[in-house]
PDB file of C-alpha atoms in Angstrom:
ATOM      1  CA  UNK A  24       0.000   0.000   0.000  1.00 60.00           C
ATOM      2  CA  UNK A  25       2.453   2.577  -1.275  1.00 65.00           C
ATOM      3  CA  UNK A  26       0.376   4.303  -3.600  1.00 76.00           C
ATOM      4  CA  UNK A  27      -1.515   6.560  -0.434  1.00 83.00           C
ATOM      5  CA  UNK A  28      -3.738   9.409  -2.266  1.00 85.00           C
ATOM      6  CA  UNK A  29      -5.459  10.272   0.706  1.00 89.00           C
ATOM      7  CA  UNK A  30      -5.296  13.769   1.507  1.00 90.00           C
ATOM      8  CA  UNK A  31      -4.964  14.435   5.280  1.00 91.00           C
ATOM      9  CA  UNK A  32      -7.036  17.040   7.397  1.00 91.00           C
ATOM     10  CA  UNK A  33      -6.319  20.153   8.016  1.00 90.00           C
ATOM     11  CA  UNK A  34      -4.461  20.771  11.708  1.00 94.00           C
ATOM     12  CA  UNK A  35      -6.096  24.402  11.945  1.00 94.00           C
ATOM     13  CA  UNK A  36      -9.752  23.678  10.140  1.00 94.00           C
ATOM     14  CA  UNK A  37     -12.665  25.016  11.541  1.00 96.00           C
ATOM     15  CA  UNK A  38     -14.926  22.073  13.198  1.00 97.00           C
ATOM     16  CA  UNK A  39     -17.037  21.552  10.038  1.00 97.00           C
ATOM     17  CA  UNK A  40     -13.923  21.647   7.896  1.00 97.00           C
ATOM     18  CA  UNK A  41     -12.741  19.357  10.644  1.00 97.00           C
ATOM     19  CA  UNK A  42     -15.193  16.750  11.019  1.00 98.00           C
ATOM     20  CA  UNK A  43     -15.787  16.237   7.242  1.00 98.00           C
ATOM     21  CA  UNK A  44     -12.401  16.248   6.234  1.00 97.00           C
ATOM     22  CA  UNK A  45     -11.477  13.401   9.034  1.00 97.00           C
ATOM     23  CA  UNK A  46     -14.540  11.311   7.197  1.00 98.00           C
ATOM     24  CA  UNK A  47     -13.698  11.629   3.773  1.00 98.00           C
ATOM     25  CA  UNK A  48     -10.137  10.239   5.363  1.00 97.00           C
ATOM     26  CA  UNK A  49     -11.526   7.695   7.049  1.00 97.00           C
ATOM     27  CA  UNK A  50     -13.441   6.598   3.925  1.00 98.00           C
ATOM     28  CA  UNK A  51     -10.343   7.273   1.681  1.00 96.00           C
ATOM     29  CA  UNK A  52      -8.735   4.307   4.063  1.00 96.00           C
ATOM     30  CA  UNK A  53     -10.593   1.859   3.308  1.00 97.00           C
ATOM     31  CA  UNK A  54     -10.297   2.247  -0.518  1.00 96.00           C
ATOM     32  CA  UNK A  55      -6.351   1.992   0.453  1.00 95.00           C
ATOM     33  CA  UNK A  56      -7.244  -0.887   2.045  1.00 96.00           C
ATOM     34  CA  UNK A  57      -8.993  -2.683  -0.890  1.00 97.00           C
ATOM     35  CA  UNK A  58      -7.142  -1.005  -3.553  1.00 95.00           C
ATOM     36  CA  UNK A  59      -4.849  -4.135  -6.064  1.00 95.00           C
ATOM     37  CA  UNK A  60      -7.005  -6.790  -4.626  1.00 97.00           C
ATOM     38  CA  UNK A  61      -9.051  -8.984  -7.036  1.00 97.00           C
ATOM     39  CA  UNK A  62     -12.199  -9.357  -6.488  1.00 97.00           C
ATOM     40  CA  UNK A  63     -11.480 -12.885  -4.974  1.00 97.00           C
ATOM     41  CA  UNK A  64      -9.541 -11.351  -2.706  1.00 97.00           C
ATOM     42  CA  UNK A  65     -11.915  -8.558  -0.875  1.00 98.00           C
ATOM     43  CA  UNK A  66     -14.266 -11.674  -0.546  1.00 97.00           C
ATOM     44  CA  UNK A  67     -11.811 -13.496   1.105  1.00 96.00           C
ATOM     45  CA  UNK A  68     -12.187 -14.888   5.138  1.00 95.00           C
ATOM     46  CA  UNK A  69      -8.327 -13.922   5.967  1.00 88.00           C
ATOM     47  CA  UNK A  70      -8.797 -14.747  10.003  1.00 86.00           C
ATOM     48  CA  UNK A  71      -9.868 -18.452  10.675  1.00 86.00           C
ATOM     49  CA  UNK A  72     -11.886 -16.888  13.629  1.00 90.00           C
ATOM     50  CA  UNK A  73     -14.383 -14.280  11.823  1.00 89.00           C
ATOM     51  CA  UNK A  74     -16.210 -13.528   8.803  1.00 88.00           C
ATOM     52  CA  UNK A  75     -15.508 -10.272   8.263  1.00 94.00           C
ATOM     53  CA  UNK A  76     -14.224  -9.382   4.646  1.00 97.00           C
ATOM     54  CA  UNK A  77     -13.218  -6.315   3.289  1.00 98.00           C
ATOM     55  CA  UNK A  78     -16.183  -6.661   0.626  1.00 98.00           C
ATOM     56  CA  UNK A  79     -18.136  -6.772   3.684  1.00 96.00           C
ATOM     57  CA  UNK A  80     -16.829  -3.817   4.997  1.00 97.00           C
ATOM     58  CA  UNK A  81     -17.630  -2.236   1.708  1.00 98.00           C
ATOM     59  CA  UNK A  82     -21.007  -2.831   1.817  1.00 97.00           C
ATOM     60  CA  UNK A  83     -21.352  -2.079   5.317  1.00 95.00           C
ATOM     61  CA  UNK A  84     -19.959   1.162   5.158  1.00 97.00           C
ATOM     62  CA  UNK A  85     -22.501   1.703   2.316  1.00 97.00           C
ATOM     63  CA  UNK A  86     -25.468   0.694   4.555  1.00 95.00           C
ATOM     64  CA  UNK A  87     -24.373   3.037   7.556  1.00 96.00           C
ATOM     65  CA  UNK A  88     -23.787   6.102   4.948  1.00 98.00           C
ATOM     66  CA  UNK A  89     -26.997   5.310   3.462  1.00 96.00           C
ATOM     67  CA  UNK A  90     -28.347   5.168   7.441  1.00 95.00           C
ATOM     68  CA  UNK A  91     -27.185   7.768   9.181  1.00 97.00           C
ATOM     69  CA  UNK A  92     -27.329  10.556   6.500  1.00 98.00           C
ATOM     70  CA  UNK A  93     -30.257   9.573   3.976  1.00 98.00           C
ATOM     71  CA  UNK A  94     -32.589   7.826   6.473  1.00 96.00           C
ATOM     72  CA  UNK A  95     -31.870   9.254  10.168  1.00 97.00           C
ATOM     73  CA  UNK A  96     -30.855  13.577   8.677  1.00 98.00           C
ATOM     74  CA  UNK A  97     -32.164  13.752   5.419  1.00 98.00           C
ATOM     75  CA  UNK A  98     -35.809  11.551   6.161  1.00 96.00           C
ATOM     76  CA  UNK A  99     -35.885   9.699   3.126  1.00 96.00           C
ATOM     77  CA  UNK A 100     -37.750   6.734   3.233  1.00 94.00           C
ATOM     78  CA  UNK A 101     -34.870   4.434   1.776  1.00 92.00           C
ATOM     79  CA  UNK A 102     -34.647   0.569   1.915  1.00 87.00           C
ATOM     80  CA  UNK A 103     -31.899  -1.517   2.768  1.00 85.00           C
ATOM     81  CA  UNK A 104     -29.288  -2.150  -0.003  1.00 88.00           C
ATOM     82  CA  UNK A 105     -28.556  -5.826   1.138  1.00 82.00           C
ATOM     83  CA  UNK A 106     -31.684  -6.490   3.171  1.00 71.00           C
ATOM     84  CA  UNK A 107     -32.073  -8.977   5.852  1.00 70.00           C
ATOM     85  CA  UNK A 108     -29.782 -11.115   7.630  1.00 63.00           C
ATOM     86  CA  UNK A 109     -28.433 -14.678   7.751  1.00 62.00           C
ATOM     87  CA  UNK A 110     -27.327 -16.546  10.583  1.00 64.00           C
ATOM     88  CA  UNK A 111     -27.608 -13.555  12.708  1.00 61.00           C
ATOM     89  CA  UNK A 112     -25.445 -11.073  10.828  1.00 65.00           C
ATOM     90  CA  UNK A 113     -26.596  -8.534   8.298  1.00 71.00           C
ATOM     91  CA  UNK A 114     -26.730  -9.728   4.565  1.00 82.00           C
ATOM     92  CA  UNK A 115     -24.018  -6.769   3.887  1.00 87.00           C
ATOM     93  CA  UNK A 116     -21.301  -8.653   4.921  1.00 87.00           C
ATOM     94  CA  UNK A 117     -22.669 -11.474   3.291  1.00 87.00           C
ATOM     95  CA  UNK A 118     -20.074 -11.622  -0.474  1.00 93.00           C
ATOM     96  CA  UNK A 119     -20.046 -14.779  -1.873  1.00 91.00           C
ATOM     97  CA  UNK A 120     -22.209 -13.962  -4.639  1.00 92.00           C
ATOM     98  CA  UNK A 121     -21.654 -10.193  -4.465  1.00 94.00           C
ATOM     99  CA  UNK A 122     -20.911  -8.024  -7.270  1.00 96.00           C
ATOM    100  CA  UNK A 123     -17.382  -6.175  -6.624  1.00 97.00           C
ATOM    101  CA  UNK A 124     -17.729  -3.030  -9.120  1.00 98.00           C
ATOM    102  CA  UNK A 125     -21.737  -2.734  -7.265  1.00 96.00           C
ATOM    103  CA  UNK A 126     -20.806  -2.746  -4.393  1.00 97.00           C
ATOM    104  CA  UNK A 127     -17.595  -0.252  -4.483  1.00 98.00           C
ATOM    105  CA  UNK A 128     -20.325   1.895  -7.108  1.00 98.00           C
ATOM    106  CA  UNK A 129     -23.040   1.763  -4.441  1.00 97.00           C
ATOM    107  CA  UNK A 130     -20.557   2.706  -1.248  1.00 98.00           C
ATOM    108  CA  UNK A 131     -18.916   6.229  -3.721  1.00 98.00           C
ATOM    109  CA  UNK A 132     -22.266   6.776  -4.260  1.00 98.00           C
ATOM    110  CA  UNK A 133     -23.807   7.322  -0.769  1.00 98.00           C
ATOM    111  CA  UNK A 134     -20.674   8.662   0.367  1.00 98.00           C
ATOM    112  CA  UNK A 135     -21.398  11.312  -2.536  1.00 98.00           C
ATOM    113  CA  UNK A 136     -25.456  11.309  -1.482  1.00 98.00           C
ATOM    114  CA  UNK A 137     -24.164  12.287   2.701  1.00 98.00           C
ATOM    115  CA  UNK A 138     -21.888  15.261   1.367  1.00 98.00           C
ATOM    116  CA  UNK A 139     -24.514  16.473   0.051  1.00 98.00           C
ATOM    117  CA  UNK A 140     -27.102  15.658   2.994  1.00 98.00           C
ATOM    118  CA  UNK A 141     -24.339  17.284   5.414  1.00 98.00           C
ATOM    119  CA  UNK A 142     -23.409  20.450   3.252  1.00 98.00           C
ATOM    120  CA  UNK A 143     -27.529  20.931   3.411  1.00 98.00           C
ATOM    121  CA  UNK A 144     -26.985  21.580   6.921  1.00 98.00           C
ATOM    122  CA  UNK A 145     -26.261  25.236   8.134  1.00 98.00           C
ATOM    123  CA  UNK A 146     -24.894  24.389  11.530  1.00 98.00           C
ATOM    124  CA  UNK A 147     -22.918  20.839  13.009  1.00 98.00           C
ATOM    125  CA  UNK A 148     -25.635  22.122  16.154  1.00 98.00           C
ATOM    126  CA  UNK A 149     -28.875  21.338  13.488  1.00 98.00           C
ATOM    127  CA  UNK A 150     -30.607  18.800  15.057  1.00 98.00           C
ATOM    128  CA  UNK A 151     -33.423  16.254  13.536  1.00 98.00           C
ATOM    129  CA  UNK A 152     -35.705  13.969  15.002  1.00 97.00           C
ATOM    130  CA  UNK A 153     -35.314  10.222  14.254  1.00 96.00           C
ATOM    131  CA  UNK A 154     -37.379   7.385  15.640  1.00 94.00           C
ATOM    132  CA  UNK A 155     -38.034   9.630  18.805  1.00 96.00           C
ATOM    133  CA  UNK A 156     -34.525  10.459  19.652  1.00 97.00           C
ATOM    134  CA  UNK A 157     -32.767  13.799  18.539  1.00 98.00           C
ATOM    135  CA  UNK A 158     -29.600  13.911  16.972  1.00 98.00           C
ATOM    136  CA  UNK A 159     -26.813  17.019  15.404  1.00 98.00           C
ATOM    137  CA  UNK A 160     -24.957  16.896  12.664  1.00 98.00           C
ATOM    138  CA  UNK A 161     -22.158  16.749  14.952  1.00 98.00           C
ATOM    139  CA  UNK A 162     -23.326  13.664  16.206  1.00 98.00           C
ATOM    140  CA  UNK A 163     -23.573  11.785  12.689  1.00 98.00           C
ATOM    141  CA  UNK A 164     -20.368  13.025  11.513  1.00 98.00           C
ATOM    142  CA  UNK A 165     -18.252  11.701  14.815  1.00 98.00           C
ATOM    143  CA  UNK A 166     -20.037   8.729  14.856  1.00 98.00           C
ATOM    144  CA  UNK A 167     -19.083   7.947  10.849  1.00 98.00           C
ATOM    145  CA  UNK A 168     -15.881   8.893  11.718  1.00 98.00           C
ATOM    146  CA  UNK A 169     -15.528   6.145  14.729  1.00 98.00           C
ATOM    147  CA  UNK A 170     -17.722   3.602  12.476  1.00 98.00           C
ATOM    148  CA  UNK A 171     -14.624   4.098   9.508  1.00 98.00           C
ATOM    149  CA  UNK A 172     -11.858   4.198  12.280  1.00 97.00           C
ATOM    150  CA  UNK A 173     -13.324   0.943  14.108  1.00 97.00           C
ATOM    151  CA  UNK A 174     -13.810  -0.658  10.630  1.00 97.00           C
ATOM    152  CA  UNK A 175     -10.253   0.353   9.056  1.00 97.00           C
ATOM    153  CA  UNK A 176      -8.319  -1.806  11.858  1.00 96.00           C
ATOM    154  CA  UNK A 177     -10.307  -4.668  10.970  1.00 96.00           C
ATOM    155  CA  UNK A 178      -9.375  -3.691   7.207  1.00 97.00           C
ATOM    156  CA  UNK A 179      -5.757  -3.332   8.525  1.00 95.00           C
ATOM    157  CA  UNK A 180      -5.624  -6.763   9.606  1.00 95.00           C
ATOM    158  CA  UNK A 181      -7.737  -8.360   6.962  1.00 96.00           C
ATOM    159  CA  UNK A 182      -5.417  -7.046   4.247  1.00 96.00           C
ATOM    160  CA  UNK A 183      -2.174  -7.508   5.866  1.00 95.00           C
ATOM    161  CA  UNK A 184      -3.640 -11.313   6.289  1.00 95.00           C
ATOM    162  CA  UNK A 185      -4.066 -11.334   2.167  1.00 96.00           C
ATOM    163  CA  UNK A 186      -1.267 -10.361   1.355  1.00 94.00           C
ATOM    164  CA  UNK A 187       1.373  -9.267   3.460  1.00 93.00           C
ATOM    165  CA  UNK A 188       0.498  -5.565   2.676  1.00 92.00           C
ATOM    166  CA  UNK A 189       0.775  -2.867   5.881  1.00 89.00           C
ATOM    167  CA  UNK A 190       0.697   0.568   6.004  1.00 78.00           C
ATOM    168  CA  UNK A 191      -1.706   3.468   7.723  1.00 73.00           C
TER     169      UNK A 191
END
């Protein structure tokens, strides 16, 4: 993983600047992460003990975009993109017969779709009601950044497993 494009956040941004330039990093890593692999590969169980992929993690991160901004800020009334769940765990990180171009389509796309939702937004302090609860801006755009952060160490040690590769 030599080939790093991401461009890192500003040290003196404003909070806004701040918490949406830290996401699009976040997201940024975990195209690093898949980035060279065949498609074989990003379906592949690398640690006997789990089932994560990075496909899955794809896909996932597609769902929560999709979640937090289009459903839970913006209202729409949007389905699940992998619906249901088998054995217990949601269907996203379910690859074997997943399309790899889809999938990485669908995930650029509602990272595209929750700029938008969050540039809509006048203040990180705007608030919306979901489902009874209240949340900011703010709120979505630290929690995407945890859900990415959380998500890019399991990427780190699915890829490394792959093929060898390290790196941030």
């Amino acid at each position: 993983m030599t080939n790093d494009q991401r461009i890192p956040p500003s040290k003196v941004a404003d909070d806004r600047a701040s918490l949406t330039s830290f996401l699009d990093y976040q997201r940024a890593t975990l195209a690093m992460k898949c980035q060279g692999l065949t498609g074989e590969q990003l379906k592949q169980k690398a640690i006997p003990t789990s089932e994560l992929t990075l496909l899955g993690l794809v896909r996932h991160a597609a769902s929560v975009e999709r979640s937090w901004f289009r459903f839970a800020l913006n209202a729409e009334d949007v389905r699940s993109l992998w619906p249901g769940e088998v054995d217990g765990t949601f269907a996203d990180f379910h690859v074997e017969d997943a399309d790899v171009d889809e999938a990485f389509g669908v995930w650029r796309e509602e990272c595209v779709r929750a700029r938008a939702v969050a540039s809509s937004f006048a203040s990180l302090d705007d608030t919306v009601n979901c489902g009874g609860v209240t949340i900011s801006l703010r709120y979505v755009l630290t929690h995407m950044i945890e859900e990415y952060a959380r998500h890019n160490g399991h990427a780190d040690l699915l890829r490394e497993a792959i093929d060898g590769a390290v790196g941030e």
